[in-house]
Short mmCIF file of C-alpha atoms and ligand atoms in Angstrom, two decimals:
data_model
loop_
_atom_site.label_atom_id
_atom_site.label_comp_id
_atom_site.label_asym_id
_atom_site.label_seq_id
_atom_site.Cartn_x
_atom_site.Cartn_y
_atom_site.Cartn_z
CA UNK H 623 42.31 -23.77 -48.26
CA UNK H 624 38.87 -25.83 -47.76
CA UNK H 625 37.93 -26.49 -44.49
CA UNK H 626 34.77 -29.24 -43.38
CA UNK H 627 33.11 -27.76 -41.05
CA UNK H 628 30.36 -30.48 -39.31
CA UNK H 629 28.19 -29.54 -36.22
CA UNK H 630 26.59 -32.49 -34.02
CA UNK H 631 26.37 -31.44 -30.75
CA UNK H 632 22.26 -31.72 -30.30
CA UNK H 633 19.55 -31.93 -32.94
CA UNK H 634 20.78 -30.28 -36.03
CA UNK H 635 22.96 -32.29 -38.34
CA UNK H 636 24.79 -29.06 -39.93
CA UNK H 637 27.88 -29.22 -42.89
CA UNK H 638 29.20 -26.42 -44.05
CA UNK H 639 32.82 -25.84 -46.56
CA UNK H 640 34.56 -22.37 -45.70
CA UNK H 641 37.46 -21.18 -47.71
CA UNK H 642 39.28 -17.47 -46.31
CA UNK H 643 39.21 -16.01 -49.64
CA UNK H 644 35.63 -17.00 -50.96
CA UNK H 645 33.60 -17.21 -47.58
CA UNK H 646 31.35 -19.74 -46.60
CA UNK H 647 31.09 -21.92 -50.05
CA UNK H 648 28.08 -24.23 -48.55
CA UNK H 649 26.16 -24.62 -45.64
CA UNK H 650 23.44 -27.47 -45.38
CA UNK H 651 21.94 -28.53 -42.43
CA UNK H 652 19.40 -31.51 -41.16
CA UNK H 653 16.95 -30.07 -38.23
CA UNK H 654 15.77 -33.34 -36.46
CA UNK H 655 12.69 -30.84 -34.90
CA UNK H 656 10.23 -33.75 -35.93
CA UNK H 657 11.98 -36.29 -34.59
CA UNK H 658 12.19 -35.02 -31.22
CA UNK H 659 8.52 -32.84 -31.65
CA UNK H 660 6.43 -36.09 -30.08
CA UNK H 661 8.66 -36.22 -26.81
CA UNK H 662 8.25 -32.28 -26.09
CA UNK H 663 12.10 -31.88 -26.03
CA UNK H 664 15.28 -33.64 -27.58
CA UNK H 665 15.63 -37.67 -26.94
CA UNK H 666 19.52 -38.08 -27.22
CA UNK H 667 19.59 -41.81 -28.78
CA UNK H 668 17.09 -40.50 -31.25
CA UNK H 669 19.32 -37.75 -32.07
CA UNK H 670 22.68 -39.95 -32.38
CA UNK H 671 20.86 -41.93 -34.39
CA UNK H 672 19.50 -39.52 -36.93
CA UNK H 673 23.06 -37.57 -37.48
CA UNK H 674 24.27 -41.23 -38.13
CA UNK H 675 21.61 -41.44 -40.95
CA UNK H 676 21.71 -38.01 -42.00
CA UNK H 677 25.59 -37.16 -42.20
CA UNK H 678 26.75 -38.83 -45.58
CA UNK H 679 24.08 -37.76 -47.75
CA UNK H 680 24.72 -33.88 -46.35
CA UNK H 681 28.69 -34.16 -47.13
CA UNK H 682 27.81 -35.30 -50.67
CA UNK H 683 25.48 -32.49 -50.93
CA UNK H 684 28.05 -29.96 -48.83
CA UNK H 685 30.35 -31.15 -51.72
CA UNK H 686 28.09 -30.76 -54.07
CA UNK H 687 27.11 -27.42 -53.49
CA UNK H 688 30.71 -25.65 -53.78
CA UNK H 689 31.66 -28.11 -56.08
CA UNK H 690 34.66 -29.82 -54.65
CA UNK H 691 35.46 -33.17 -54.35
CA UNK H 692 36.60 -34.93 -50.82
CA UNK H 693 40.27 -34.70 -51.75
CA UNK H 694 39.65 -31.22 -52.49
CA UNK H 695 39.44 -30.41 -48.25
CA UNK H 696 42.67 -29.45 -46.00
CA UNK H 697 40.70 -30.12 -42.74
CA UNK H 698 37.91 -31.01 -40.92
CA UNK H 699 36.50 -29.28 -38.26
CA UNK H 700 33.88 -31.01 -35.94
CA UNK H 701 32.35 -30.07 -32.49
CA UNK H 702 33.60 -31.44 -30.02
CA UNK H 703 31.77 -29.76 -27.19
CA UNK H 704 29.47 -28.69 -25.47
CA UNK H 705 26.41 -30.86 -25.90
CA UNK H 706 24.89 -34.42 -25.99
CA UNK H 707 27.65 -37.23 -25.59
CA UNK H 708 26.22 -39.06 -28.07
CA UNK H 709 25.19 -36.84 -31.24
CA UNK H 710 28.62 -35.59 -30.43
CA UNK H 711 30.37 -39.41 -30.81
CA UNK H 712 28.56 -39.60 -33.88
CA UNK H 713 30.17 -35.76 -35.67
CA UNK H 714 33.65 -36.80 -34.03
CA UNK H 715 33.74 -40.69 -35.85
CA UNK H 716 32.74 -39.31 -38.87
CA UNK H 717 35.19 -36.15 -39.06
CA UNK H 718 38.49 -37.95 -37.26
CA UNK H 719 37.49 -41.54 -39.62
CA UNK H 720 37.31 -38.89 -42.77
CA UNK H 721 40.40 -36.69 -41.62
CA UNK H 722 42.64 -39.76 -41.08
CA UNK H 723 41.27 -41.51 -45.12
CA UNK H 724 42.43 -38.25 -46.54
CA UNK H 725 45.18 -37.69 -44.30
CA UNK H 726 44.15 -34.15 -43.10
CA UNK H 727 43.89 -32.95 -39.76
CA UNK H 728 40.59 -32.72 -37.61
CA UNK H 729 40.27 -29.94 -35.58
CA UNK H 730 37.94 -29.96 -32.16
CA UNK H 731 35.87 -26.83 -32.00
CA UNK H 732 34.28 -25.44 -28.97
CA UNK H 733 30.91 -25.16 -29.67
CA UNK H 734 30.30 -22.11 -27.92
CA UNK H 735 33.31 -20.03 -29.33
CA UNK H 736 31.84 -21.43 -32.73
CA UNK H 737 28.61 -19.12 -32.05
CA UNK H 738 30.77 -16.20 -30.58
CA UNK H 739 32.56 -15.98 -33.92
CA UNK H 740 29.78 -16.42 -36.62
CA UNK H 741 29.12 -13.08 -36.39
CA UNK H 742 33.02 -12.78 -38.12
CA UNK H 743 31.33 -14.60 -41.15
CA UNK H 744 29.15 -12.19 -42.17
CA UNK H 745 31.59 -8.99 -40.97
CA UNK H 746 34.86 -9.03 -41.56
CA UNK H 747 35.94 -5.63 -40.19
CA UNK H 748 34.46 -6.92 -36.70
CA UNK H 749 38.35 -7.81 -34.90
CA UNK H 750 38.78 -8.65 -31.24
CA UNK H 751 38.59 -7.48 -28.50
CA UNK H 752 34.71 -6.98 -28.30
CA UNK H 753 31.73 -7.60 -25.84
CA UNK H 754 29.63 -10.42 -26.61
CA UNK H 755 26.11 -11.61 -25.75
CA UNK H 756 26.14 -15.10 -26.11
CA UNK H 757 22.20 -16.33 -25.93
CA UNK H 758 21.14 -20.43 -26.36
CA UNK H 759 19.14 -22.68 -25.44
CA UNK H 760 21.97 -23.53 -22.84
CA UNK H 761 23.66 -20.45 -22.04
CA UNK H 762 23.54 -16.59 -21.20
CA UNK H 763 26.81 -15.11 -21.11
CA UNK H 764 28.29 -11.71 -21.13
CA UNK H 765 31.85 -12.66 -22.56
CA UNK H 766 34.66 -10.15 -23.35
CA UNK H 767 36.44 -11.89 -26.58
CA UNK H 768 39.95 -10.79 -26.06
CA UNK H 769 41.63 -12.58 -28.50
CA UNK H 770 41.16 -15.81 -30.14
CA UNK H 771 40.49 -18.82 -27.40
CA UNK H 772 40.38 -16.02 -24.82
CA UNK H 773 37.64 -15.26 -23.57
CA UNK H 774 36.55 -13.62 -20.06
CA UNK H 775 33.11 -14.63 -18.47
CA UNK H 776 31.75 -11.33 -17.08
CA UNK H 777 28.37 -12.22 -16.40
CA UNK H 778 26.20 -15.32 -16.66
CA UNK H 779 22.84 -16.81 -15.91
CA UNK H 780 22.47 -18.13 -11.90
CA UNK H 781 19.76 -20.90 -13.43
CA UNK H 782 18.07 -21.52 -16.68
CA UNK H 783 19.45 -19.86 -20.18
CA UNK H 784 17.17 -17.89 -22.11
CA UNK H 785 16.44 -20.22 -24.73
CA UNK H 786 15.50 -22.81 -22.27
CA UNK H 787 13.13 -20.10 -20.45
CA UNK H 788 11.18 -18.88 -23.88
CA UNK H 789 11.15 -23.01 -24.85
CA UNK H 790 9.64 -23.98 -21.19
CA UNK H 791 7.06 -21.20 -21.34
CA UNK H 792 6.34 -21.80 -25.27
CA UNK H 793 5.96 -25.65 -23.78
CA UNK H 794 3.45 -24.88 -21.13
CA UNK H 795 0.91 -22.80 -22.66
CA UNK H 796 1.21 -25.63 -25.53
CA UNK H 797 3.54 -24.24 -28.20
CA UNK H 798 5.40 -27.17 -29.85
CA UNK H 799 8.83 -28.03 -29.48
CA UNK H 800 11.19 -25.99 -29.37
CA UNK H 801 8.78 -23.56 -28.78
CA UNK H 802 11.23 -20.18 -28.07
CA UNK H 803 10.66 -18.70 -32.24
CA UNK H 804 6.97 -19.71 -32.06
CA UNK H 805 6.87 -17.85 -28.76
CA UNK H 806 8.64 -14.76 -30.15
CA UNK H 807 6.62 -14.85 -33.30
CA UNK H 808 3.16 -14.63 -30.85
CA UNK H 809 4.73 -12.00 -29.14
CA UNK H 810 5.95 -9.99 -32.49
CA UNK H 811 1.85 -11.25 -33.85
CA UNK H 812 0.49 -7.21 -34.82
CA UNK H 813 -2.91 -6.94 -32.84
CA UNK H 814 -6.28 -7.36 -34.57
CA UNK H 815 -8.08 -8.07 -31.25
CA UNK H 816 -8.15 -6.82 -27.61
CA UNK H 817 -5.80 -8.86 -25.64
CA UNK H 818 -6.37 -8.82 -21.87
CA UNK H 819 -4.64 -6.93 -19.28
CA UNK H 820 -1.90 -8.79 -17.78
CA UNK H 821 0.70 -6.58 -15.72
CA UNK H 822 4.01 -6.15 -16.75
CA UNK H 823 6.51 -9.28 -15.92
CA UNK H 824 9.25 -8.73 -13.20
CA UNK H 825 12.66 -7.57 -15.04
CA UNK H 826 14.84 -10.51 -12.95
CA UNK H 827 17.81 -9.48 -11.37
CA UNK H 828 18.09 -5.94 -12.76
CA UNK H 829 18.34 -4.56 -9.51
CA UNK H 830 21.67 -5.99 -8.51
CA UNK H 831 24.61 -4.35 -9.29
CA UNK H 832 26.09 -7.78 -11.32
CA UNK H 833 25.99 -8.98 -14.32
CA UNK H 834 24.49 -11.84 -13.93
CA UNK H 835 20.99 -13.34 -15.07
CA UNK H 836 17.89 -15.58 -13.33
CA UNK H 837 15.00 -16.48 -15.98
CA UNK H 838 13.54 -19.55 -14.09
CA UNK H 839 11.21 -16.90 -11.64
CA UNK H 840 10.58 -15.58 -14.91
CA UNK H 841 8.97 -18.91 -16.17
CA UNK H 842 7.08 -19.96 -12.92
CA UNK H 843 5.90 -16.16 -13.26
CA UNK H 844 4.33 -17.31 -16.32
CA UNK H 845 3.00 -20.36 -15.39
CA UNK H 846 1.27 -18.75 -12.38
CA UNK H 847 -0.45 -16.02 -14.94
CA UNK H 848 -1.43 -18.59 -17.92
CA UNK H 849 -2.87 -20.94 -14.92
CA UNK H 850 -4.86 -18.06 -13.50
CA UNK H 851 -6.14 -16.91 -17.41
CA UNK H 852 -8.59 -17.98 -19.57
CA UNK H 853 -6.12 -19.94 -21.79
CA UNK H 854 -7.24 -18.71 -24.84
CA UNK H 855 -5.07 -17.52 -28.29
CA UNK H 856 -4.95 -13.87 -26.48
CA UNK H 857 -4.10 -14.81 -23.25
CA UNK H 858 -1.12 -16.75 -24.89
CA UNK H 859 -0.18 -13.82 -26.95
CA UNK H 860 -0.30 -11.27 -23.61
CA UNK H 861 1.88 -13.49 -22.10
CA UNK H 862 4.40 -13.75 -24.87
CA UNK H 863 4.36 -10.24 -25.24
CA UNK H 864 4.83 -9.82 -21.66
CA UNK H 865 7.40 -12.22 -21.48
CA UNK H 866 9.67 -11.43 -24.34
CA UNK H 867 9.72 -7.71 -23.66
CA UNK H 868 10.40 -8.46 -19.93
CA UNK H 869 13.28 -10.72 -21.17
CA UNK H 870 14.72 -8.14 -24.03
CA UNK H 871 14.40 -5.37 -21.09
CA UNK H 872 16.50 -7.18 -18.99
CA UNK H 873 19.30 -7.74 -21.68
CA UNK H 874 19.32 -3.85 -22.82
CA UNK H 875 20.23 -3.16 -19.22
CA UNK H 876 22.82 -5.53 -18.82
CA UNK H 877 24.33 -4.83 -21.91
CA UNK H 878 24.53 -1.15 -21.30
CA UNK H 879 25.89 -1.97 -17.40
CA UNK H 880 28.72 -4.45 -19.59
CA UNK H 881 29.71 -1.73 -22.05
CA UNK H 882 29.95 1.15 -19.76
CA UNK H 883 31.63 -0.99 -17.43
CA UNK H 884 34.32 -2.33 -19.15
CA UNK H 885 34.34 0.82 -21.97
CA UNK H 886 33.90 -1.62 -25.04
CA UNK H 887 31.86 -0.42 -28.10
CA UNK H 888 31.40 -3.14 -29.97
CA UNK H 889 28.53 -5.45 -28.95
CA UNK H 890 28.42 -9.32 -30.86
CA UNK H 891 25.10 -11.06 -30.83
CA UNK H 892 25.55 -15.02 -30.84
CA UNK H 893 23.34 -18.36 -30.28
CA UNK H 894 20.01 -19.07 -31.12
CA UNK H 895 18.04 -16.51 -28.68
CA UNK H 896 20.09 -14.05 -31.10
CA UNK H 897 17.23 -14.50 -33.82
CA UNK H 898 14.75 -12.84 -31.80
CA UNK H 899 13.61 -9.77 -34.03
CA UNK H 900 12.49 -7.64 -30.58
CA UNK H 901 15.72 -8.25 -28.88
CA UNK H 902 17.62 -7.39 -32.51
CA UNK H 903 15.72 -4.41 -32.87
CA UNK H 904 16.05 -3.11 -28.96
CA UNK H 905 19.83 -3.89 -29.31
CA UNK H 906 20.71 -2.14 -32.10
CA UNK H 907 19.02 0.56 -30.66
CA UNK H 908 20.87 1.05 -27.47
CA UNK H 909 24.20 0.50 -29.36
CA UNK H 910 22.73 3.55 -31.32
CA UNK H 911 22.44 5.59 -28.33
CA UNK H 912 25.88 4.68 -26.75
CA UNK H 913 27.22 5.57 -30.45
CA UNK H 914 28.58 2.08 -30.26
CA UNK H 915 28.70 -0.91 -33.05
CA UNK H 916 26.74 -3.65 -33.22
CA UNK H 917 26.96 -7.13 -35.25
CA UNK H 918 24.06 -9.71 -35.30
CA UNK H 919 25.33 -13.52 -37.30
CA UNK H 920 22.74 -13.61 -40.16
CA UNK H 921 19.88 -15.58 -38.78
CA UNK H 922 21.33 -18.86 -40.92
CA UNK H 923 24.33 -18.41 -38.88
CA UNK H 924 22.78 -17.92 -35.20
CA UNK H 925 21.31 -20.92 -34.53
CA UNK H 926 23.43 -24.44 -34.70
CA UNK H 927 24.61 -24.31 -38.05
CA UNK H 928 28.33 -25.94 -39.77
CA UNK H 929 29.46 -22.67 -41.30
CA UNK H 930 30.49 -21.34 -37.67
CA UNK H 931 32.45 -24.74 -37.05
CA UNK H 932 33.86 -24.52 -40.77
CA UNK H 933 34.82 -20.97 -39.78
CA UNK H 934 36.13 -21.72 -36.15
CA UNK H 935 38.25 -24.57 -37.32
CA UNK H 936 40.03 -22.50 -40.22
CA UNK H 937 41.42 -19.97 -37.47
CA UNK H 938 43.09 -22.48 -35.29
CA UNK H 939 43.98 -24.29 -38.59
CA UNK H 940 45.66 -21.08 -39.71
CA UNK H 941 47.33 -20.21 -35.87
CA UNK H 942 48.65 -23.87 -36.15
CA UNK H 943 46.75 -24.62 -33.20
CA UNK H 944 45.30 -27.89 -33.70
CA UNK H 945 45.99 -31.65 -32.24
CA UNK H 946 46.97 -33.83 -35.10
CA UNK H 947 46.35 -37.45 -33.20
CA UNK H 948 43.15 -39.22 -34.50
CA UNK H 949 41.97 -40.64 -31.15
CA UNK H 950 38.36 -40.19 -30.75
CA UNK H 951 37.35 -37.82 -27.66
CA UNK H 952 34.39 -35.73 -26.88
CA UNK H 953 34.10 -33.09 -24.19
CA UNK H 954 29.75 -33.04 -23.31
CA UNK H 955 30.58 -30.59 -20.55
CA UNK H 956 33.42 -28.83 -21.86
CA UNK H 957 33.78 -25.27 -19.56
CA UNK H 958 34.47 -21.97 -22.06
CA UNK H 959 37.71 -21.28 -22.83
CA UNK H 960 38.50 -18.13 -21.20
CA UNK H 961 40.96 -16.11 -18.90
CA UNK H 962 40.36 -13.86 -15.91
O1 KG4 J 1884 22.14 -21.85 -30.37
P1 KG4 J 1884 21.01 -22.79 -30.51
O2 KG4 J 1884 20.53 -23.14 -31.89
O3 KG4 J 1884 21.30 -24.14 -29.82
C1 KG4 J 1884 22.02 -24.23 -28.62
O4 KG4 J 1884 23.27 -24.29 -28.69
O5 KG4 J 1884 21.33 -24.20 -27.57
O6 KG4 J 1884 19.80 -22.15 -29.67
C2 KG4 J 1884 18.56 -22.78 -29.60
C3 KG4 J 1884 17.65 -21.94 -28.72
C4 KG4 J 1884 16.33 -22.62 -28.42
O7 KG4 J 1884 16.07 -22.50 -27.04
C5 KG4 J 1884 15.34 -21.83 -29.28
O8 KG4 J 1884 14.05 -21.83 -28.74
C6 KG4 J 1884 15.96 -20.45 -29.23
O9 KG4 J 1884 17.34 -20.68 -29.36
N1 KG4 J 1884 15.47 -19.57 -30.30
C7 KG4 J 1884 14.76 -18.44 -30.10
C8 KG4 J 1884 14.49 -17.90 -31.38
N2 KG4 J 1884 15.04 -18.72 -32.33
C9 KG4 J 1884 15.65 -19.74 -31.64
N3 KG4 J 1884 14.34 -17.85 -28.96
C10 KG4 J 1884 13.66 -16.70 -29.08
N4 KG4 J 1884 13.35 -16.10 -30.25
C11 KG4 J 1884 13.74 -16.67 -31.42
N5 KG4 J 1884 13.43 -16.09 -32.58
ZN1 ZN J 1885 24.23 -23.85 -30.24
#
């Protein structure tokens, strides 16, 4: 079976064909960063607009690459939500208009739940139920994955996510957009020069007993020290060494409150913020200490990609859970599936 998997939900145009036996069989993907780099963040007509251009030639080359031909595909998965209503319009058309020429079904995928389970694609011994860390640029979640489509919110972020908070501070000490990986590489950059002192960044919200999250104070914190600095290439670098290790802090200690809380051992890594090598490296080695497991999507697979959606789409597919109408609906603020 040869599932379509096609991921439109914000500024990567992302195709990928995933069959059980053979894995992931292609995965292409369209980043629209320099569109979107002259506006400092993502301009949604822009981005509608470029999936619309950029989604044909990918199928052929999605195609191409696992050498099948359209007729060759039992269904098409397509985001369906979270995200921007009208990149999302654009991924729905194409996979519902495609599903219903080759009389297939099109299955909507959550978005998030498509990052949750990439980590699946590169380990197949990882089964539910798990903890995971879900990290974006539009969420921070502590999720226990129970089973498939149920999922329990156990902790959560009160303001910005993560990814927003590393692209905001990237933004204002003049990192291009998105500016959260050039941020992390500054703060992973090995020293060849004195940096100045800066004191350590506040670990947000560490002292309550939740498991909940707050990175805005964390931001304006960083505003208030690059305003007060010199502004030069090792101020920036103190402050996103500062500010990453104050960020992958906070995680290790809600992660460790999570898994001793609810007696999991298995810890799943998932969304873009999941790339970051420090927060990688400190993870694996708490999971280490609590004699625990730990899975991390390859780094392909963390940020928007198709090959989750391909992936997503196949298990419902295969539980029989899918709508078979071709009506045309998007969800932009569709709330994670989950159970209490
Ligand atoms: O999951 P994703 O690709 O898109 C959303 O669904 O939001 O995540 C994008 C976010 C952006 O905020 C980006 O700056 C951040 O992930 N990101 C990183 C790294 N790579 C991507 N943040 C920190 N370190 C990285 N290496
Ligand atoms: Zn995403």
């Amino acid at each position: 079976m040869y599932v379509l998997g096609i991921e439109t939900s914000c500024d990567d145009t992302g195709l990928a064909i995933y069959n059980a036996e053979k894995g992931i069989l292609s995965n292409v993907l369209h980043s629209q960063i320099a569109t979107h780099q002259n506006y400092g963040g993502v301009v949604p007509e822009l981005a509608a607009r470029d999936h619309i251009k950029y989604i044909v030639p990918l199928l052929d080359q999605a195609l191409q690459q696992a050498d099948l031909a359209k007729k060759d595909l039992h269904a098409i998965a397509y985001t369906a939500g979270p995200g921007l209503i009208g990149p999302l319009l654009t991924g729905a058309c194409f996979a519902k208009s495609l599903a219903f020429a080759l009389n297939i079904p099109a299955i909507a995928v959550h978005h998030l739940e498509a990052h949750l389970l990439a980590a699946q694609l590169n380990f197949k011994q990882l089964i539910f139920p798990f903890l995971a860390l879900l990290v974006s640029g539009g969420h921070t979640q502590l999720i226990v994955a129970h089973s498939l489509g149920k999922y329990e919110i156990i902790g959560e972020t009160l303001d910005d996510a993560v990814g927003e908070a590393f692209d905001k501070t990237a933004k204002l000490m003049g990192l291009s957009y998105p500016g959260g990986p050039l941020l992390a590489n500054l703060a992973d950059y090995a020293l060849t020069e004195e940096l100045p002192y800066i004191a350590a960044f506040p670990r947000p919200m560490v002292e309550k007993a939740n498991l909940n999250f707050s990175f805005s104070g964390l931001k304006t914190h960083a505003m208030h020290v690059w305003n007060n600095s010199k502004k030069d290439n090792a101020c920036k670098i103190a402050i996103a060494k500062a500010f990453q290790l104050a960020v992958v802090d906070v995680f290790v200690i809600k992660c460790k409150r999570a898994l001793l809380q609810t007696g999991y051992t298995k810890l799943v890594i998932a969304g873009g913020v999941g790339a970051n090598k420090a927060l990688r490296r400190a993870l694996t080695r708490l999971m280490q200490e609590l004699s625990g497991e730990i899975y991390f999507p390859q780094t392909t697979y963390c940020t928007d990609n198709g090959a989750m959606v391909a992936y997503t789409g196949y298990m419902y597919l295969q539980n029989g859970q899918y709508d078979t109408k071709y009506n045309i609906e998007v969800k932009p603020r569709w709330p994670f599936p989950h159970r209490v």
